[in-house]
Amino acid sequence: MNGNNRKLIILLIISAIKLVVGFAWAQSPRIHSHNDYIGKVPFWEAFNSHAGSIEADVILSEGKLMVAHEESSIKPEWTLSNVYLDPIRQAKTLGMLESHNFQLVVEIKTDAKKTLAVLEPELEKYKTLWYTETNPKGIKIVISGNKPPVQDYNQYPDYIFFDYQGLPQENLPLEKIAMCSYDFKNYSEWNGKGRMIEAQKQKVQAIIDEVHALGKPIRFWGSPDKKTAWRAFHAMGVDFINTDIPFLATDYLTKLPRNTYKVAKQHNIYYPTYQADGQGNQVENIILMIGDGNGLTQISAGLAANGNKLNLTQLKNIGLVKTQSFDDFVTDSAAGGSALATGNKTNNRHIGVTPEGNRVENLSEVLAKYGFASGVVTSDEVSGATPSAFYAHQTDRNKTDEINTDLLDCKLDLFIGYGKQAFQDKLDSLETSGFDLVESLKKVGKSKSERVGYFQPESNISESIANSSYLQEATSSALSFLSAKKQPFFLMVEGSNIDLGGHWNSTKVMVEEELNFDRAIGEVMRYVDEHPNTLLIVTADHETSGASLPYANVEKGEVEIDFHSYDHTGTMVPLFAYGAHANLFCGVYENTAVFKKIISLVEKYHQPK
């Protein structure tokens, strides 16, 4: 099974889990569809958004219950029965109420007693739909707006409840109160941007706590209606979050649990000496680290999750890299990796070939002419798109067997990664081609063989991500092996699962791999300080998911990522450089320039052998 198929299978499993978890979350009554009838599809849009509360304004006009905000906007056919009661009965007939329960809030705009006198017999026609103690799966009817005095609530049928809007007090007929609602502007002037002033927040929280002490849910009207506000109200315990855009609000709150992640353990960072940083030392060793899918948001999320400190963000020489492929504005990892490995733009899915399909030399092949040893380390399969760009030449990244065959006849001296199963029929050939296949990372670092290979034991993605030390240990072992060869070397290290986190819209996967990658970066930074003729370059092949970072709590190590895509994007990615001639990598340039800058330094200090 190649790297792409492995990712696809895991993606399908995770997607199924997300669907179940997300649907379960959506069942909880979190959304109040305010003035629902104003929407393009009254009732059904809110119902399909799993709103827990749906509001319809009602005007008694000429003996009929009309759904409208004021007399002037009345439409002849828009009666309460036509727009709400009949659709609810239809939903019941279709069996749709079994999986979703909600309350219907009838906001009376005309005289309470007169309107209720007409409403009662109308509701009686649909009596089997409504909630009572003997029909606990029914829909709650909640009267809001103009209401009779509190002391009269018990005079109404057992299926009619009320929206209480006074201050919490003793001796309320709690059995007839469905929820408590308040004008948000009486407690705060917050418009939903930034955060609430603390004093106002405390005032809002106080009324929430008072209502909850009564055992009742709470809603605010006139509250800001945007993601920042939805998150804040959710965190404060608002039971029905007021919104005029129920689908977006439900979608956001449904995804919020998996879009928010708190790291279990932060790691200490390495503080570099900077002694050789940007200096004109002869370049002997070149280490290229690729965070697959790693954009500014991914780095920012890792930074916040790790207490506002990363190894990566200690580096001072920074550039921005354009990632477009030859045939598309948005690259895939094959074309992106090939641009870094060969200095040539190519088509998506191509590995180590021109757009026409012609073979083009990669860094391991070019550098071998100058006496460099080379290696690749990845948290993906060795045949994955990014690592294979440094040894293979194929017109399709899915030609796994052909890519594996290319490994038999390549210039690499070392490989570390997953995917042993894909090489089962080539293990003997790998050894014949000179690779000593060892059983542990420690044996990689201690190997005296000319060439060494190590396949990390297969594991599911959760175990792989949780193994925070793998990439760091693999990088350390690779450095030990290559250093012992007493010749210049090139090493590529890939943190592949940042990309998977983006494809899955999983904050956990993205952040954990970002931190795993950063641990490996710290290992290399230490090596650069100990070997001042070394150049470290850290970049990405592309950004994945169009991620943004709307919320973080640095003290708690908690972040929320908002995903705008399940795919790659064409945004520029950052590049960080450290060590000899690191200053040459500042600026804005094409991804192909990384290869060319590396080769120019090699040509400056080395002669072909």
Coordinates of C-alpha atoms in Angstrom, one line a residue:
M1 CA 0.0 0.0 0.0
N2 CA 1.6 3.3 -1.1
G3 CA 1.6 6.5 0.9
N4 CA -1.3 7.9 -1.0
N5 CA -3.5 4.9 -0.5
R6 CA -2.5 4.8 3.2
K7 CA -3.6 8.4 3.6
L8 CA -6.8 7.8 1.7
I9 CA -7.9 4.8 3.8
I10 CA -7.1 6.7 7.1
L11 CA -9.0 9.8 5.7
L12 CA -12.1 7.8 5.0
I13 CA -12.1 6.3 8.5
I14 CA -11.6 9.7 10.1
S15 CA -14.2 11.2 8.0
A16 CA -16.8 8.6 9.1
I17 CA -15.9 9.2 12.7
K18 CA -16.2 13.0 12.2
L19 CA -19.7 12.5 10.7
V20 CA -21.0 10.6 13.6
V21 CA -19.4 12.8 16.2
G22 CA -20.5 16.0 14.4
F23 CA -24.0 14.8 14.0
A24 CA -24.3 13.9 17.7
W25 CA -23.0 17.3 18.7
A26 CA -25.5 19.0 16.4
Q27 CA -28.4 17.3 18.2
S28 CA -27.8 19.3 21.4
P29 CA -30.0 22.5 21.5
R30 CA -27.3 25.1 20.9
I31 CA -28.9 27.3 18.2
H32 CA -31.9 29.6 18.4
S33 CA -33.0 30.5 14.9
H34 CA -34.1 34.1 15.5
N35 CA -36.8 35.5 13.3
D36 CA -36.6 32.2 11.3
Y37 CA -39.4 33.2 8.9
I38 CA -37.2 35.9 7.4
G39 CA -34.9 33.2 6.0
K40 CA -35.1 31.9 2.4
V41 CA -36.6 28.7 3.5
P42 CA -38.5 29.2 6.8
F43 CA -38.5 26.2 9.2
W44 CA -36.7 23.8 6.9
E45 CA -33.4 25.6 6.9
A46 CA -33.3 25.8 10.7
F47 CA -34.6 22.3 11.0
N48 CA -31.9 20.9 8.7
S49 CA -29.3 22.9 10.6
H50 CA -30.4 21.1 13.8
A51 CA -31.4 24.3 15.5
G52 CA -32.6 23.5 19.0
S53 CA -35.0 26.5 19.0
I54 CA -36.9 28.0 16.1
E55 CA -38.7 31.4 16.4
A56 CA -41.7 32.7 14.5
D57 CA -43.3 36.1 15.1
V58 CA -47.0 35.9 15.0
I59 CA -49.6 38.6 14.5
L60 CA -53.3 38.1 15.0
S61 CA -55.0 39.7 12.0
E62 CA -58.6 39.3 11.1
G63 CA -58.9 36.3 13.3
K64 CA -55.9 34.5 11.7
L65 CA -52.4 33.8 13.1
M66 CA -50.1 35.4 10.5
V67 CA -46.3 35.0 10.5
A68 CA -44.8 38.4 10.1
H69 CA -42.9 41.1 12.0
E70 CA -45.4 43.8 11.5
E71 CA -48.9 44.3 9.9
S72 CA -47.4 45.9 6.7
S73 CA -45.3 42.7 5.9
I74 CA -48.1 40.2 6.2
K75 CA -48.4 37.8 3.3
P76 CA -51.9 36.2 2.8
E77 CA -50.7 32.6 2.7
W78 CA -48.2 32.9 5.5
T79 CA -50.2 31.6 8.4
L80 CA -48.6 29.9 11.4
S81 CA -50.1 26.6 10.2
N82 CA -48.9 26.8 6.6
V83 CA -45.3 28.0 7.5
Y84 CA -44.6 26.0 10.7
L85 CA -47.3 23.7 12.1
D86 CA -47.9 21.7 8.8
P87 CA -44.2 21.4 8.1
I88 CA -43.6 20.0 11.6
R89 CA -46.4 17.5 11.1
Q90 CA -44.8 16.5 7.7
A91 CA -41.4 16.1 9.4
K92 CA -43.2 13.8 12.0
T93 CA -44.8 11.8 9.2
L94 CA -41.5 11.3 7.5
G95 CA -39.9 10.1 10.7
M96 CA -37.5 13.1 10.8
L97 CA -38.4 14.1 14.4
E98 CA -37.0 10.9 15.8
S99 CA -33.4 12.1 15.3
H100 CA -33.9 15.8 16.0
N101 CA -35.9 17.5 18.7
F102 CA -36.4 21.3 19.1
Q103 CA -38.7 23.9 20.5
L104 CA -41.0 26.2 18.5
V105 CA -40.9 29.7 19.9
V106 CA -44.1 31.6 19.0
E107 CA -43.3 35.3 19.6
I108 CA -46.6 37.1 19.9
K109 CA -46.7 40.6 18.5
T110 CA -50.3 41.4 19.2
D111 CA -52.4 41.3 22.4
A112 CA -51.3 38.2 24.4
K113 CA -54.7 37.0 25.6
K114 CA -56.6 37.6 22.4
T115 CA -53.8 35.9 20.3
L116 CA -53.6 33.0 22.7
A117 CA -57.3 32.6 22.5
V118 CA -57.0 31.9 18.8
L119 CA -53.6 30.0 19.1
E120 CA -54.9 27.4 21.6
P121 CA -57.5 25.8 19.4
E122 CA -55.1 26.0 16.4
L123 CA -52.4 24.1 18.4
E124 CA -55.0 21.6 19.6
K125 CA -55.4 20.4 16.0
Y126 CA -51.7 19.2 16.2
K127 CA -51.8 18.1 19.8
T128 CA -50.0 14.8 19.2
L129 CA -46.9 16.7 18.1
W130 CA -46.4 18.7 21.2
Y131 CA -44.3 18.0 24.3
T132 CA -46.0 17.1 27.6
E133 CA -44.9 14.9 30.5
T134 CA -46.7 12.0 28.8
N135 CA -45.2 12.8 25.4
P136 CA -41.6 13.5 26.2
K137 CA -40.4 13.2 22.6
G138 CA -42.8 15.9 21.4
I139 CA -42.0 19.5 20.3
K140 CA -42.1 22.2 23.0
I141 CA -44.3 25.1 22.2
V142 CA -42.9 28.2 23.9
I143 CA -44.7 31.6 24.0
S144 CA -42.5 34.7 23.8
G145 CA -43.0 38.3 23.1
N146 CA -46.3 39.5 24.5
K147 CA -47.3 37.1 27.2
P148 CA -49.9 36.9 30.0
P149 CA -48.9 37.7 33.6
V150 CA -46.6 35.1 35.1
Q151 CA -49.3 34.1 37.6
D152 CA -51.5 33.1 34.8
Y153 CA -49.1 30.6 33.1
N154 CA -50.7 27.6 34.7
Q155 CA -54.1 28.5 33.2
Y156 CA -52.9 27.3 29.8
P157 CA -52.7 23.7 28.4
D158 CA -49.9 21.5 29.5
Y159 CA -48.3 21.7 26.1
I160 CA -47.9 25.5 26.2
F161 CA -44.8 26.8 27.9
F162 CA -43.4 30.3 28.3
D163 CA -40.2 32.3 27.7
Y164 CA -39.6 34.2 30.9
Q165 CA -37.9 37.5 30.5
G166 CA -37.8 38.9 34.0
L167 CA -35.1 38.7 36.6
P168 CA -34.7 35.3 38.3
Q169 CA -36.7 35.2 41.5
E170 CA -38.4 32.8 43.9
N171 CA -42.0 31.4 43.5
L172 CA -41.9 31.3 39.7
P173 CA -44.0 28.6 38.0
L174 CA -40.9 26.9 36.8
E175 CA -42.8 23.9 35.4
K176 CA -44.3 26.3 32.8
I177 CA -41.1 28.1 31.9
A178 CA -39.2 26.7 29.0
M179 CA -36.3 29.2 29.0
C180 CA -35.3 32.7 30.0
S181 CA -34.4 35.3 27.5
Y182 CA -32.7 38.7 27.9
D183 CA -31.6 41.7 25.8
F184 CA -27.9 41.4 25.5
K185 CA -27.4 45.1 25.3
N186 CA -28.6 45.4 28.9
Y187 CA -25.5 43.5 30.0
S188 CA -22.8 44.3 27.4
E189 CA -22.0 46.6 24.5
W190 CA -19.7 44.0 22.9
N191 CA -20.1 43.8 19.1
G192 CA -18.4 40.4 18.7
K193 CA -15.0 41.7 17.7
G194 CA -12.1 41.0 19.9
R195 CA -13.3 40.0 23.3
M196 CA -15.8 41.3 25.9
I197 CA -14.7 43.8 28.4
E198 CA -14.1 41.8 31.6
A199 CA -16.5 43.8 33.7
Q200 CA -19.3 43.3 31.1
K201 CA -18.4 39.6 30.7
Q202 CA -18.8 39.1 34.5
K203 CA -22.2 40.8 34.3
V204 CA -23.3 38.5 31.4
Q205 CA -21.9 35.4 33.3
A206 CA -23.8 36.4 36.4
I207 CA -27.2 36.3 34.7
I208 CA -26.3 33.0 33.0
D209 CA -25.4 31.5 36.4
E210 CA -28.6 32.9 38.0
V211 CA -30.8 31.3 35.3
H212 CA -28.9 28.0 35.5
A213 CA -29.5 28.0 39.2
L214 CA -33.2 27.9 38.4
G215 CA -32.5 24.8 36.3
K216 CA -33.5 26.7 33.1
P217 CA -31.7 27.4 29.8
I218 CA -30.9 30.9 28.7
R219 CA -30.9 32.9 25.5
F220 CA -29.9 36.5 24.7
W221 CA -31.4 38.5 21.8
G222 CA -29.7 41.4 20.2
S223 CA -26.4 39.7 20.7
P224 CA -23.5 39.7 18.1
D225 CA -23.9 37.1 15.5
K226 CA -20.5 35.8 14.4
K227 CA -18.0 33.1 15.1
T228 CA -16.2 35.0 17.9
A229 CA -19.4 35.5 19.7
W230 CA -20.7 32.0 19.1
R231 CA -17.5 30.6 20.7
A232 CA -17.7 33.0 23.6
F233 CA -21.4 32.3 24.4
H234 CA -20.7 28.6 24.0
A235 CA -17.9 28.8 26.5
M236 CA -20.0 30.8 29.0
G237 CA -22.8 28.3 28.9
V238 CA -25.5 30.0 26.9
D239 CA -27.9 27.3 26.1
F240 CA -29.6 28.8 23.0
I241 CA -27.2 30.9 20.9
N242 CA -29.2 33.5 19.0
T243 CA -28.5 33.6 15.3
D244 CA -30.0 34.8 12.0
I245 CA -27.7 32.3 10.1
P246 CA -28.5 29.0 11.6
F247 CA -26.6 26.8 9.1
L248 CA -23.3 28.7 9.6
A249 CA -23.7 28.8 13.4
T250 CA -24.5 25.1 13.7
D251 CA -21.7 24.2 11.3
Y252 CA -19.2 26.3 13.4
L253 CA -20.3 24.9 16.7
T254 CA -20.5 21.3 15.4
K255 CA -16.8 21.6 14.3
L256 CA -15.6 23.5 17.3
P257 CA -14.7 20.5 19.5
R258 CA -12.4 19.0 16.8
N259 CA -11.1 22.4 15.7
T260 CA -9.9 23.1 19.2
Y261 CA -7.0 21.2 20.7
K262 CA -4.9 21.4 23.8
V263 CA -1.5 19.8 23.8
A264 CA -0.9 17.3 26.6
K265 CA 2.8 18.1 27.0
Q266 CA 4.9 21.1 25.7
H267 CA 8.5 20.6 24.8
N268 CA 11.5 22.6 25.7
I269 CA 13.3 24.4 22.9
Y270 CA 16.9 24.8 22.0
Y271 CA 18.3 28.3 22.0
P272 CA 20.9 28.7 19.2
T273 CA 24.2 30.4 19.5
Y274 CA 23.9 32.2 16.1
Q275 CA 27.8 32.2 15.9
A276 CA 27.9 30.9 12.4
D277 CA 24.5 32.2 11.3
G278 CA 24.7 34.0 8.0
Q279 CA 28.5 33.8 8.1
G280 CA 30.5 33.0 5.0
N281 CA 31.8 29.6 6.2
Q282 CA 32.4 26.9 3.6
V283 CA 29.3 24.9 3.2
E284 CA 30.0 21.2 3.9
N285 CA 26.6 19.9 5.0
I286 CA 23.1 20.9 3.8
I287 CA 20.0 19.9 5.7
L288 CA 16.6 20.6 4.1
M289 CA 13.6 20.2 6.3
I290 CA 10.2 20.1 4.7
G291 CA 7.0 20.5 6.7
D292 CA 4.4 19.1 4.3
G293 CA 1.5 21.6 4.2
N294 CA 3.2 23.9 6.7
G295 CA 2.0 27.5 6.3
L296 CA 2.1 30.4 8.7
T297 CA -1.1 29.4 10.5
Q298 CA 0.3 25.9 11.2
I299 CA 3.4 27.4 12.6
S300 CA 1.5 30.0 14.6
A301 CA -0.8 27.2 16.0
G302 CA 2.3 25.2 17.1
L303 CA 3.8 28.3 18.6
A304 CA 0.7 29.1 20.7
A305 CA 0.2 25.4 21.7
N306 CA 3.8 25.2 22.9
G307 CA 3.6 28.2 25.2
N308 CA 4.6 30.8 22.6
K309 CA 8.0 29.3 21.8
L310 CA 9.3 27.0 19.1
N311 CA 12.7 26.0 17.9
L312 CA 11.7 27.2 14.5
T313 CA 10.9 30.7 15.5
Q314 CA 14.4 31.3 17.0
L315 CA 15.7 31.5 13.4
K316 CA 16.3 35.0 12.0
N317 CA 16.8 34.5 8.2
I318 CA 13.4 34.2 6.7
G319 CA 12.0 34.2 3.2
L320 CA 8.7 33.5 1.4
V321 CA 8.4 30.8 -1.2
K322 CA 5.9 30.7 -4.1
T323 CA 4.6 27.2 -4.5
Q324 CA 2.8 27.0 -7.9
S325 CA 3.4 23.9 -10.1
F326 CA 4.0 24.0 -13.9
D327 CA 0.4 23.2 -14.8
D328 CA -1.6 24.5 -11.8
F329 CA -1.7 27.4 -9.4
V330 CA -2.1 25.0 -6.6
T331 CA 0.6 22.4 -6.4
D332 CA 0.5 18.8 -5.0
S333 CA 3.3 17.3 -3.0
A334 CA 4.8 15.5 -6.0
A335 CA 5.3 18.7 -8.0
G336 CA 6.1 20.8 -4.9
G337 CA 8.7 18.3 -3.7
S338 CA 10.2 18.0 -7.2
A339 CA 10.6 21.7 -7.5
L340 CA 12.7 21.7 -4.3
A341 CA 14.6 18.6 -5.3
T342 CA 15.3 19.4 -8.9
G343 CA 15.0 23.2 -9.4
N344 CA 12.4 22.6 -12.1
K345 CA 8.7 23.3 -12.2
T346 CA 6.7 20.2 -13.3
N347 CA 3.1 19.0 -13.5
N348 CA 1.1 17.9 -10.5
R349 CA 1.6 14.2 -9.8
H350 CA 5.0 14.2 -11.6
I351 CA 8.1 13.2 -9.6
G352 CA 11.6 14.1 -10.8
V353 CA 10.6 14.6 -14.4
T354 CA 9.9 17.6 -16.6
P355 CA 6.3 18.5 -17.7
E356 CA 7.0 16.4 -20.8
G357 CA 8.0 13.4 -18.7
N358 CA 11.8 13.6 -19.2
R359 CA 14.1 12.6 -16.3
V360 CA 15.7 15.5 -14.5
E361 CA 18.5 15.2 -11.9
N362 CA 17.6 15.7 -8.2
L363 CA 19.8 17.0 -5.4
S364 CA 21.1 13.6 -4.3
E365 CA 22.2 12.9 -7.9
V366 CA 23.7 16.3 -8.5
L367 CA 25.5 16.4 -5.2
A368 CA 26.9 12.9 -5.6
K369 CA 29.1 14.3 -8.4
Y370 CA 30.6 16.6 -5.8
G371 CA 31.3 13.9 -3.3
F372 CA 28.2 14.4 -1.1
A373 CA 26.5 11.6 0.7
S374 CA 22.7 11.9 0.8
G375 CA 19.7 10.7 2.9
V376 CA 16.0 11.2 3.4
V377 CA 14.0 10.9 6.6
T378 CA 10.2 11.1 6.6
S379 CA 7.2 10.5 8.8
D380 CA 5.4 9.3 5.7
E381 CA 6.1 6.2 3.6
V382 CA 9.5 6.2 1.9
S383 CA 7.7 6.0 -1.4
G384 CA 5.6 9.1 -0.5
A385 CA 5.5 12.0 -2.9
T386 CA 7.9 14.3 -1.0
P387 CA 10.7 11.8 -0.1
S388 CA 10.6 10.1 -3.5
A389 CA 11.2 13.4 -5.3
F390 CA 14.8 13.1 -4.0
Y391 CA 15.4 9.7 -5.6
A392 CA 12.7 8.8 -8.1
H393 CA 11.7 9.7 -11.7
Q394 CA 8.1 8.9 -12.6
T395 CA 5.2 10.6 -14.3
D396 CA 2.7 9.6 -11.6
R397 CA 3.1 9.6 -7.9
N398 CA 0.9 6.5 -7.7
K399 CA 3.4 4.4 -9.7
T400 CA 4.5 2.9 -6.4
D401 CA 6.2 -0.2 -7.7
E402 CA 8.2 1.9 -10.2
I403 CA 9.1 4.4 -7.5
N404 CA 10.2 1.6 -5.2
T405 CA 12.3 0.2 -8.1
D406 CA 14.0 3.7 -8.4
L407 CA 15.1 3.4 -4.8
L408 CA 17.2 0.3 -5.8
D409 CA 19.2 2.4 -8.3
C410 CA 19.5 5.8 -6.6
K411 CA 22.3 7.9 -5.1
L412 CA 20.9 7.9 -1.5
D413 CA 23.1 6.5 1.2
L414 CA 20.3 6.5 3.8
F415 CA 16.5 6.3 4.0
I416 CA 14.2 6.3 7.1
G417 CA 10.5 6.1 7.0
Y418 CA 7.3 4.0 6.9
G419 CA 6.1 1.7 4.2
K420 CA 8.0 -1.6 4.5
Q421 CA 5.0 -3.6 3.3
A422 CA 5.2 -1.9 -0.1
F423 CA 8.8 -3.1 -0.4
Q424 CA 8.1 -6.7 0.6
D425 CA 9.1 -8.1 -2.8
K426 CA 12.1 -5.8 -3.0
L427 CA 13.8 -6.2 0.4
D428 CA 16.4 -8.6 -0.9
S429 CA 17.0 -6.3 -3.9
L430 CA 17.5 -3.3 -1.5
E431 CA 20.1 -5.3 0.3
T432 CA 21.7 -6.4 -2.9
S433 CA 21.9 -2.7 -4.0
G434 CA 23.9 -2.0 -0.9
F435 CA 21.4 -0.9 1.8
D436 CA 21.9 -2.5 5.2
L437 CA 18.3 -2.8 6.5
V438 CA 18.6 -2.4 10.2
E439 CA 15.9 -3.1 12.9
S440 CA 16.1 0.1 14.9
L441 CA 16.9 3.8 14.8
K442 CA 19.8 3.3 17.2
K443 CA 21.4 0.9 14.7
V444 CA 21.1 3.5 12.0
G445 CA 23.2 5.9 13.9
K446 CA 25.8 3.3 14.8
S447 CA 25.9 1.6 11.4
K448 CA 29.3 1.4 9.7
S449 CA 27.8 0.3 6.4
E450 CA 28.1 2.3 3.3
R451 CA 24.4 2.6 2.9
V452 CA 21.6 2.0 5.5
G453 CA 17.9 1.8 5.4
Y454 CA 15.3 1.6 8.2
F455 CA 11.5 1.1 8.0
Q456 CA 9.6 2.3 11.0
P457 CA 7.1 -0.3 12.1
E458 CA 3.6 0.3 10.7
S459 CA 1.1 1.9 13.1
N460 CA -2.2 3.7 12.9
I461 CA -2.0 7.4 12.4
S462 CA -3.0 8.1 16.1
E463 CA 0.0 6.1 17.3
S464 CA 2.2 7.6 14.7
I465 CA 1.4 11.2 15.7
A466 CA 1.5 10.3 19.4
N467 CA 5.1 9.0 18.9
S468 CA 6.5 12.5 19.4
S469 CA 10.1 11.3 19.5
Y470 CA 10.2 9.4 16.2
L471 CA 11.1 12.2 13.9
Q472 CA 13.6 13.7 16.3
E473 CA 15.3 10.3 16.9
A474 CA 15.2 9.5 13.2
T475 CA 16.9 12.8 12.4
S476 CA 19.5 12.4 15.1
S477 CA 20.3 8.9 13.9
A478 CA 20.6 10.1 10.3
L479 CA 23.0 12.9 11.3
S480 CA 25.1 10.4 13.3
F481 CA 25.3 8.0 10.3
L482 CA 26.1 10.7 7.7
S483 CA 28.6 12.5 9.9
A484 CA 30.5 9.3 10.4
K485 CA 31.1 9.0 6.7
K486 CA 33.6 11.9 6.9
Q487 CA 32.3 13.5 3.7
P488 CA 30.0 16.4 2.9
F489 CA 26.3 15.4 3.1
F490 CA 22.8 16.4 2.2
L491 CA 19.8 15.4 4.3
M492 CA 16.1 15.9 3.7
V493 CA 13.8 15.6 6.6
E494 CA 10.0 15.6 6.1
G495 CA 7.2 16.1 8.7
S496 CA 4.4 14.8 6.5
N497 CA 1.4 14.7 8.9
I498 CA 1.0 18.5 9.1
D499 CA -0.5 18.0 5.6
L500 CA -2.7 15.2 6.8
G501 CA -4.0 17.4 9.6
G502 CA -5.0 20.0 7.0
H503 CA -6.6 17.4 4.7
W504 CA -8.6 16.0 7.6
N505 CA -9.3 19.4 9.1
S506 CA -7.9 18.0 12.3
T507 CA -6.4 20.5 14.6
K508 CA -5.0 17.7 16.8
V509 CA -3.1 16.0 14.0
M510 CA -1.8 19.3 12.5
V511 CA -0.6 20.7 15.8
E512 CA 0.9 17.5 17.1
E513 CA 2.9 16.9 13.9
E514 CA 3.9 20.6 13.9
L515 CA 5.4 20.0 17.3
N516 CA 7.0 16.7 16.3
F517 CA 8.6 18.5 13.4
D518 CA 9.8 21.3 15.7
R519 CA 11.5 18.8 17.9
A520 CA 13.5 17.5 14.9
I521 CA 14.3 21.1 14.0
G522 CA 15.8 21.7 17.4
E523 CA 17.9 18.6 17.0
V524 CA 19.3 20.0 13.7
M525 CA 19.9 23.5 15.1
R526 CA 22.0 22.0 17.8
Y527 CA 24.0 20.1 15.1
V528 CA 24.5 23.3 13.2
D529 CA 26.0 25.0 16.2
E530 CA 28.3 22.1 16.7
H531 CA 29.2 22.0 13.0
P532 CA 29.5 25.6 11.8
N533 CA 30.0 24.5 8.2
T534 CA 26.4 23.3 8.0
L535 CA 23.4 25.1 6.4
L536 CA 19.9 24.4 7.6
I537 CA 16.8 25.3 5.5
V538 CA 13.3 24.8 6.8
T539 CA 10.4 25.3 4.4
A540 CA 7.2 23.6 3.0
D541 CA 6.1 22.3 -0.3
H542 CA 2.7 24.1 0.0
E543 CA 0.1 25.1 2.5
T544 CA -2.8 22.8 3.2
S545 CA -6.4 23.7 4.2
G546 CA -6.3 27.5 4.1
A547 CA -6.1 27.4 7.8
S548 CA -6.6 30.4 10.1
L549 CA -6.1 30.8 13.8
P550 CA -9.1 32.7 15.3
Y551 CA -8.4 31.7 19.0
A552 CA -5.6 30.5 21.2
N553 CA -4.9 30.4 24.9
V554 CA -1.1 30.4 25.2
E555 CA -1.1 29.7 28.9
K556 CA -3.2 26.6 28.5
G557 CA -1.6 25.5 25.2
E558 CA -5.0 25.5 23.5
V559 CA -5.7 26.5 20.0
E560 CA -8.6 26.7 17.6
I561 CA -8.0 26.4 13.9
D562 CA -10.6 27.4 11.3
F563 CA -10.3 25.4 8.1
H564 CA -11.4 26.9 4.8
S565 CA -10.5 23.9 2.6
Y566 CA -9.7 20.2 2.7
D567 CA -7.1 20.7 0.0
H568 CA -3.8 22.5 -0.7
T569 CA -3.8 26.2 -1.4
G570 CA -1.6 28.5 -3.5
T571 CA -0.5 30.8 -0.7
M572 CA 3.2 31.4 -0.2
V573 CA 4.9 29.4 2.5
P574 CA 7.7 30.6 4.8
L575 CA 11.3 29.5 4.7
F576 CA 13.7 29.7 7.6
A577 CA 17.5 29.3 7.3
Y578 CA 20.2 28.9 9.9
G579 CA 24.0 28.5 9.7
A580 CA 26.5 29.1 6.9
H581 CA 25.2 31.6 4.3
A582 CA 21.7 31.5 5.7
N583 CA 21.2 35.1 4.8
L584 CA 21.1 34.1 1.1
F585 CA 17.6 32.7 1.6
C586 CA 15.9 35.9 2.6
G587 CA 13.4 37.5 0.2
V588 CA 10.5 36.2 -1.9
Y589 CA 11.2 33.7 -4.7
E590 CA 10.0 30.6 -6.5
N591 CA 10.3 27.2 -4.9
T592 CA 12.8 26.2 -7.7
A593 CA 15.2 28.9 -6.3
V594 CA 15.8 26.8 -3.2
F595 CA 17.6 24.2 -5.3
K596 CA 19.5 26.8 -7.3
K597 CA 20.7 28.6 -4.2
I598 CA 21.9 25.3 -2.7
I599 CA 23.7 24.4 -5.9
S600 CA 25.4 27.8 -6.2
L601 CA 26.9 27.3 -2.7
V602 CA 28.0 23.8 -3.5
E603 CA 29.7 25.0 -6.7
K604 CA 31.4 27.8 -4.8
Y605 CA 33.1 25.5 -2.4
H606 CA 33.3 22.1 -4.1
Q607 CA 34.6 20.6 -7.3
P608 CA 33.1 17.7 -9.2
K609 CA 34.8 14.5 -8.4

